[in-house]
mmCIF file with all atom_site columns, C-alpha atoms in Angstrom:
data_model
loop_
_atom_site.group_PDB
_atom_site.id
_atom_site.type_symbol
_atom_site.label_atom_id
_atom_site.label_alt_id
_atom_site.label_comp_id
_atom_site.label_asym_id
_atom_site.label_entity_id
_atom_site.label_seq_id
_atom_site.pdbx_PDB_ins_code
_atom_site.Cartn_x
_atom_site.Cartn_y
_atom_site.Cartn_z
_atom_site.occupancy
_atom_site.B_iso_or_equiv
_atom_site.pdbx_formal_charge
_atom_site.auth_seq_id
_atom_site.auth_comp_id
_atom_site.auth_asym_id
_atom_site.auth_atom_id
_atom_site.pdbx_PDB_model_num
ATOM 1   C CA . UNK A 1 1   ? 0.020   0.077   0.537  1.00 84.00 ? 1   UNK A CA 1
ATOM 2   C CA . UNK A 1 2   ? 0.864   3.528   -1.021 1.00 94.00 ? 2   UNK A CA 1
ATOM 3   C CA . UNK A 1 3   ? 0.189   6.293   1.187  1.00 94.00 ? 3   UNK A CA 1
ATOM 4   C CA . UNK A 1 4   ? 0.810   8.797   -1.386 1.00 95.00 ? 4   UNK A CA 1
ATOM 5   C CA . UNK A 1 5   ? -2.694  7.363   -2.998 1.00 95.00 ? 5   UNK A CA 1
ATOM 6   C CA . UNK A 1 6   ? -4.967  8.503   0.106  1.00 95.00 ? 6   UNK A CA 1
ATOM 7   C CA . UNK A 1 7   ? -3.241  10.631  1.955  1.00 97.00 ? 7   UNK A CA 1
ATOM 8   C CA . UNK A 1 8   ? -1.803  14.354  1.137  1.00 97.00 ? 8   UNK A CA 1
ATOM 9   C CA . UNK A 1 9   ? -0.026  17.412  2.773  1.00 98.00 ? 9   UNK A CA 1
ATOM 10  C CA . UNK A 1 10  ? -1.821  19.711  4.280  1.00 98.00 ? 10  UNK A CA 1
ATOM 11  C CA . UNK A 1 11  ? -4.545  17.030  6.223  1.00 98.00 ? 11  UNK A CA 1
ATOM 12  C CA . UNK A 1 12  ? -4.994  17.923  9.711  1.00 98.00 ? 12  UNK A CA 1
ATOM 13  C CA . UNK A 1 13  ? -6.900  17.335  13.232 1.00 98.00 ? 13  UNK A CA 1
ATOM 14  C CA . UNK A 1 14  ? -7.024  19.641  16.188 1.00 98.00 ? 14  UNK A CA 1
ATOM 15  C CA . UNK A 1 15  ? -7.498  17.946  20.004 1.00 98.00 ? 15  UNK A CA 1
ATOM 16  C CA . UNK A 1 16  ? -8.276  19.433  22.958 1.00 98.00 ? 16  UNK A CA 1
ATOM 17  C CA . UNK A 1 17  ? -7.897  18.250  26.731 1.00 97.00 ? 17  UNK A CA 1
ATOM 18  C CA . UNK A 1 18  ? -8.122  19.898  29.765 1.00 98.00 ? 18  UNK A CA 1
ATOM 19  C CA . UNK A 1 19  ? -5.103  18.971  32.284 1.00 98.00 ? 19  UNK A CA 1
ATOM 20  C CA . UNK A 1 20  ? -6.192  16.269  34.779 1.00 98.00 ? 20  UNK A CA 1
ATOM 21  C CA . UNK A 1 21  ? -3.648  15.141  37.585 1.00 98.00 ? 21  UNK A CA 1
ATOM 22  C CA . UNK A 1 22  ? -2.474  11.591  35.815 1.00 98.00 ? 22  UNK A CA 1
ATOM 23  C CA . UNK A 1 23  ? -1.231  13.973  33.175 1.00 98.00 ? 23  UNK A CA 1
ATOM 24  C CA . UNK A 1 24  ? 1.339   15.722  35.291 1.00 98.00 ? 24  UNK A CA 1
ATOM 25  C CA . UNK A 1 25  ? 5.389   15.278  36.035 1.00 98.00 ? 25  UNK A CA 1
ATOM 26  C CA . UNK A 1 26  ? 4.230   15.575  39.969 1.00 96.00 ? 26  UNK A CA 1
ATOM 27  C CA . UNK A 1 27  ? 1.837   11.943  39.000 1.00 97.00 ? 27  UNK A CA 1
ATOM 28  C CA . UNK A 1 28  ? 4.915   10.247  38.242 1.00 95.00 ? 28  UNK A CA 1
ATOM 29  C CA . UNK A 1 29  ? 7.300   11.660  40.226 1.00 96.00 ? 29  UNK A CA 1
ATOM 30  C CA . UNK A 1 30  ? 6.380   12.846  43.971 1.00 95.00 ? 30  UNK A CA 1
ATOM 31  C CA . UNK A 1 31  ? 9.109   15.886  44.175 1.00 96.00 ? 31  UNK A CA 1
ATOM 32  C CA . UNK A 1 32  ? 7.741   17.566  41.049 1.00 97.00 ? 32  UNK A CA 1
ATOM 33  C CA . UNK A 1 33  ? 5.269   20.031  40.441 1.00 97.00 ? 33  UNK A CA 1
ATOM 34  C CA . UNK A 1 34  ? 1.684   18.903  39.536 1.00 97.00 ? 34  UNK A CA 1
ATOM 35  C CA . UNK A 1 35  ? 2.351   20.349  35.566 1.00 98.00 ? 35  UNK A CA 1
ATOM 36  C CA . UNK A 1 36  ? 1.900   18.713  32.140 1.00 98.00 ? 36  UNK A CA 1
ATOM 37  C CA . UNK A 1 37  ? 4.095   16.256  31.471 1.00 98.00 ? 37  UNK A CA 1
ATOM 38  C CA . UNK A 1 38  ? 6.740   16.110  28.262 1.00 98.00 ? 38  UNK A CA 1
ATOM 39  C CA . UNK A 1 39  ? 5.678   12.833  27.233 1.00 98.00 ? 39  UNK A CA 1
ATOM 40  C CA . UNK A 1 40  ? 1.528   13.550  27.816 1.00 98.00 ? 40  UNK A CA 1
ATOM 41  C CA . UNK A 1 41  ? 2.302   16.273  25.045 1.00 98.00 ? 41  UNK A CA 1
ATOM 42  C CA . UNK A 1 42  ? 3.656   14.150  22.669 1.00 98.00 ? 42  UNK A CA 1
ATOM 43  C CA . UNK A 1 43  ? 1.032   11.261  23.028 1.00 98.00 ? 43  UNK A CA 1
ATOM 44  C CA . UNK A 1 44  ? -1.547  13.918  22.404 1.00 98.00 ? 44  UNK A CA 1
ATOM 45  C CA . UNK A 1 45  ? 0.231   14.780  19.611 1.00 98.00 ? 45  UNK A CA 1
ATOM 46  C CA . UNK A 1 46  ? 0.885   11.529  18.226 1.00 98.00 ? 46  UNK A CA 1
ATOM 47  C CA . UNK A 1 47  ? -3.253  11.594  18.546 1.00 98.00 ? 47  UNK A CA 1
ATOM 48  C CA . UNK A 1 48  ? -4.081  14.296  16.797 1.00 98.00 ? 48  UNK A CA 1
ATOM 49  C CA . UNK A 1 49  ? -1.704  13.131  13.705 1.00 98.00 ? 49  UNK A CA 1
ATOM 50  C CA . UNK A 1 50  ? -3.574  9.548   13.580 1.00 98.00 ? 50  UNK A CA 1
ATOM 51  C CA . UNK A 1 51  ? -6.293  11.603  13.748 1.00 98.00 ? 51  UNK A CA 1
ATOM 52  C CA . UNK A 1 52  ? -5.172  13.688  10.978 1.00 98.00 ? 52  UNK A CA 1
ATOM 53  C CA . UNK A 1 53  ? -5.095  10.650  9.045  1.00 98.00 ? 53  UNK A CA 1
ATOM 54  C CA . UNK A 1 54  ? -7.729  7.783   10.354 1.00 96.00 ? 54  UNK A CA 1
ATOM 55  C CA . UNK A 1 55  ? -10.443 8.569   8.331  1.00 96.00 ? 55  UNK A CA 1
ATOM 56  C CA . UNK A 1 56  ? -8.318  7.516   4.798  1.00 96.00 ? 56  UNK A CA 1
ATOM 57  C CA . UNK A 1 57  ? -7.003  4.265   5.902  1.00 96.00 ? 57  UNK A CA 1
ATOM 58  C CA . UNK A 1 58  ? -8.106  1.371   4.595  1.00 94.00 ? 58  UNK A CA 1
ATOM 59  C CA . UNK A 1 59  ? -9.674  -1.231  6.792  1.00 95.00 ? 59  UNK A CA 1
ATOM 60  C CA . UNK A 1 60  ? -7.227  -3.456  8.429  1.00 96.00 ? 60  UNK A CA 1
ATOM 61  C CA . UNK A 1 61  ? -4.261  -0.468  8.336  1.00 96.00 ? 61  UNK A CA 1
ATOM 62  C CA . UNK A 1 62  ? -2.881  1.345   10.404 1.00 97.00 ? 62  UNK A CA 1
ATOM 63  C CA . UNK A 1 63  ? -0.690  3.483   11.757 1.00 97.00 ? 63  UNK A CA 1
ATOM 64  C CA . UNK A 1 64  ? 2.441   3.625   14.769 1.00 97.00 ? 64  UNK A CA 1
ATOM 65  C CA . UNK A 1 65  ? 4.635   6.009   15.814 1.00 98.00 ? 65  UNK A CA 1
ATOM 66  C CA . UNK A 1 66  ? 8.263   5.957   14.294 1.00 97.00 ? 66  UNK A CA 1
ATOM 67  C CA . UNK A 1 67  ? 10.083  9.999   14.644 1.00 98.00 ? 67  UNK A CA 1
ATOM 68  C CA . UNK A 1 68  ? 9.704   12.012  17.444 1.00 98.00 ? 68  UNK A CA 1
ATOM 69  C CA . UNK A 1 69  ? 11.343  15.619  17.297 1.00 98.00 ? 69  UNK A CA 1
ATOM 70  C CA . UNK A 1 70  ? 9.536   17.212  19.494 1.00 98.00 ? 70  UNK A CA 1
ATOM 71  C CA . UNK A 1 71  ? 10.793  20.482  21.422 1.00 98.00 ? 71  UNK A CA 1
ATOM 72  C CA . UNK A 1 72  ? 8.117   21.481  25.293 1.00 98.00 ? 72  UNK A CA 1
ATOM 73  C CA . UNK A 1 73  ? 8.534   25.022  25.768 1.00 98.00 ? 73  UNK A CA 1
ATOM 74  C CA . UNK A 1 74  ? 6.849   25.913  28.722 1.00 98.00 ? 74  UNK A CA 1
ATOM 75  C CA . UNK A 1 75  ? 4.842   24.975  31.816 1.00 97.00 ? 75  UNK A CA 1
ATOM 76  C CA . UNK A 1 76  ? 1.170   24.455  31.950 1.00 98.00 ? 76  UNK A CA 1
ATOM 77  C CA . UNK A 1 77  ? -0.550  23.673  35.291 1.00 97.00 ? 77  UNK A CA 1
ATOM 78  C CA . UNK A 1 78  ? -3.529  20.567  36.085 1.00 97.00 ? 78  UNK A CA 1
ATOM 79  C CA . UNK A 1 79  ? -6.329  22.613  34.615 1.00 98.00 ? 79  UNK A CA 1
ATOM 80  C CA . UNK A 1 80  ? -5.552  23.986  32.098 1.00 98.00 ? 80  UNK A CA 1
ATOM 81  C CA . UNK A 1 81  ? -6.854  23.697  28.599 1.00 98.00 ? 81  UNK A CA 1
ATOM 82  C CA . UNK A 1 82  ? -4.182  22.001  25.881 1.00 98.00 ? 82  UNK A CA 1
ATOM 83  C CA . UNK A 1 83  ? -4.731  22.354  22.378 1.00 98.00 ? 83  UNK A CA 1
ATOM 84  C CA . UNK A 1 84  ? -2.892  20.539  19.962 1.00 98.00 ? 84  UNK A CA 1
ATOM 85  C CA . UNK A 1 85  ? -2.813  20.577  16.107 1.00 98.00 ? 85  UNK A CA 1
ATOM 86  C CA . UNK A 1 86  ? -1.194  18.095  13.758 1.00 98.00 ? 86  UNK A CA 1
ATOM 87  C CA . UNK A 1 87  ? -1.128  18.988  10.184 1.00 98.00 ? 87  UNK A CA 1
ATOM 88  C CA . UNK A 1 88  ? 0.408   16.584  7.160  1.00 98.00 ? 88  UNK A CA 1
ATOM 89  C CA . UNK A 1 89  ? 3.839   17.761  5.262  1.00 98.00 ? 89  UNK A CA 1
ATOM 90  C CA . UNK A 1 90  ? 5.045   15.200  3.510  1.00 98.00 ? 90  UNK A CA 1
ATOM 91  C CA . UNK A 1 91  ? 3.963   11.520  2.386  1.00 98.00 ? 91  UNK A CA 1
ATOM 92  C CA . UNK A 1 92  ? 6.076   8.629   1.698  1.00 97.00 ? 92  UNK A CA 1
ATOM 93  C CA . UNK A 1 93  ? 5.249   5.584   0.121  1.00 96.00 ? 93  UNK A CA 1
ATOM 94  C CA . UNK A 1 94  ? 4.469   3.945   4.326  1.00 96.00 ? 94  UNK A CA 1
ATOM 95  C CA . UNK A 1 95  ? 5.812   7.346   6.605  1.00 98.00 ? 95  UNK A CA 1
ATOM 96  C CA . UNK A 1 96  ? 3.727   9.873   7.160  1.00 98.00 ? 96  UNK A CA 1
ATOM 97  C CA . UNK A 1 97  ? 5.490   13.591  8.722  1.00 98.00 ? 97  UNK A CA 1
ATOM 98  C CA . UNK A 1 98  ? 3.507   15.933  10.618 1.00 98.00 ? 98  UNK A CA 1
ATOM 99  C CA . UNK A 1 99  ? 4.207   18.889  12.049 1.00 98.00 ? 99  UNK A CA 1
ATOM 100 C CA . UNK A 1 100 ? 2.737   19.035  15.584 1.00 99.00 ? 100 UNK A CA 1
ATOM 101 C CA . UNK A 1 101 ? 1.968   22.458  18.076 1.00 98.00 ? 101 UNK A CA 1
ATOM 102 C CA . UNK A 1 102 ? 0.764   22.293  21.701 1.00 98.00 ? 102 UNK A CA 1
ATOM 103 C CA . UNK A 1 103 ? -0.784  25.246  23.010 1.00 98.00 ? 103 UNK A CA 1
ATOM 104 C CA . UNK A 1 104 ? -1.873  26.282  26.098 1.00 98.00 ? 104 UNK A CA 1
ATOM 105 C CA . UNK A 1 105 ? -4.748  29.485  26.884 1.00 96.00 ? 105 UNK A CA 1
ATOM 106 C CA . UNK A 1 106 ? -1.739  31.858  26.791 1.00 96.00 ? 106 UNK A CA 1
ATOM 107 C CA . UNK A 1 107 ? 1.370   30.424  24.814 1.00 98.00 ? 107 UNK A CA 1
ATOM 108 C CA . UNK A 1 108 ? 2.426   27.518  22.448 1.00 98.00 ? 108 UNK A CA 1
ATOM 109 C CA . UNK A 1 109 ? 3.562   25.203  24.747 1.00 98.00 ? 109 UNK A CA 1
ATOM 110 C CA . UNK A 1 110 ? 5.370   22.430  22.340 1.00 98.00 ? 110 UNK A CA 1
ATOM 111 C CA . UNK A 1 111 ? 6.245   21.957  18.383 1.00 98.00 ? 111 UNK A CA 1
ATOM 112 C CA . UNK A 1 112 ? 8.547   19.673  16.270 1.00 98.00 ? 112 UNK A CA 1
ATOM 113 C CA . UNK A 1 113 ? 7.190   17.675  14.196 1.00 98.00 ? 113 UNK A CA 1
ATOM 114 C CA . UNK A 1 114 ? 6.103   13.464  14.107 1.00 98.00 ? 114 UNK A CA 1
ATOM 115 C CA . UNK A 1 115 ? 6.610   10.453  12.384 1.00 98.00 ? 115 UNK A CA 1
ATOM 116 C CA . UNK A 1 116 ? 4.361   7.482   11.458 1.00 98.00 ? 116 UNK A CA 1
ATOM 117 C CA . UNK A 1 117 ? 4.512   4.407   9.456  1.00 98.00 ? 117 UNK A CA 1
ATOM 118 C CA . UNK A 1 118 ? 2.176   3.048   8.102  1.00 97.00 ? 118 UNK A CA 1
ATOM 119 C CA . UNK A 1 119 ? 1.456   -1.130  8.829  1.00 96.00 ? 119 UNK A CA 1
ATOM 120 C CA . UNK A 1 120 ? -0.908  -4.210  7.962  1.00 96.00 ? 120 UNK A CA 1
ATOM 121 C CA . UNK A 1 121 ? -2.879  -4.472  10.970 1.00 96.00 ? 121 UNK A CA 1
ATOM 122 C CA . UNK A 1 122 ? -2.767  -8.146  10.567 1.00 96.00 ? 122 UNK A CA 1
ATOM 123 C CA . UNK A 1 123 ? 0.620   -8.944  9.494  1.00 95.00 ? 123 UNK A CA 1
ATOM 124 C CA . UNK A 1 124 ? 1.475   -6.550  12.303 1.00 94.00 ? 124 UNK A CA 1
ATOM 125 C CA . UNK A 1 125 ? -0.435  -8.435  15.547 1.00 95.00 ? 125 UNK A CA 1
ATOM 126 C CA . UNK A 1 126 ? 1.206   -11.944 14.055 1.00 95.00 ? 126 UNK A CA 1
ATOM 127 C CA . UNK A 1 127 ? 4.929   -10.997 14.395 1.00 93.00 ? 127 UNK A CA 1
ATOM 128 C CA . UNK A 1 128 ? 3.669   -11.283 18.345 1.00 92.00 ? 128 UNK A CA 1
ATOM 129 C CA . UNK A 1 129 ? 1.192   -13.870 18.083 1.00 90.00 ? 129 UNK A CA 1
ATOM 130 C CA . UNK A 1 130 ? -1.733  -11.432 18.610 1.00 90.00 ? 130 UNK A CA 1
ATOM 131 C CA . UNK A 1 131 ? -5.156  -12.863 17.223 1.00 85.00 ? 131 UNK A CA 1
#
């Protein structure tokens, strides 16, 4: 399957969430403040990227994260609303690359690039003995 046949540059998606305590650094490291954790921000960026192209994927095909180049620019407290965006910037045969950003109510809190690989779900599961 060739992603260039159905995914185009410019496709995009956006996600929003209110930062809960369980997505903060302080949740994982008790000595730290309850601010949005970098891995959780990256998770939302990956999810937004998947959302941007999900409706175009043929049945039995998924994408998985393969590349992450992200900068976390500012701390965001529990209860703040975060908006995460992803936009397709490059499409290869099996790799789709995105420009991703995250914003709180005041400023941009994260930016970077993310890549996702196109995979056949049955073959992927089969490699790990999952029915």
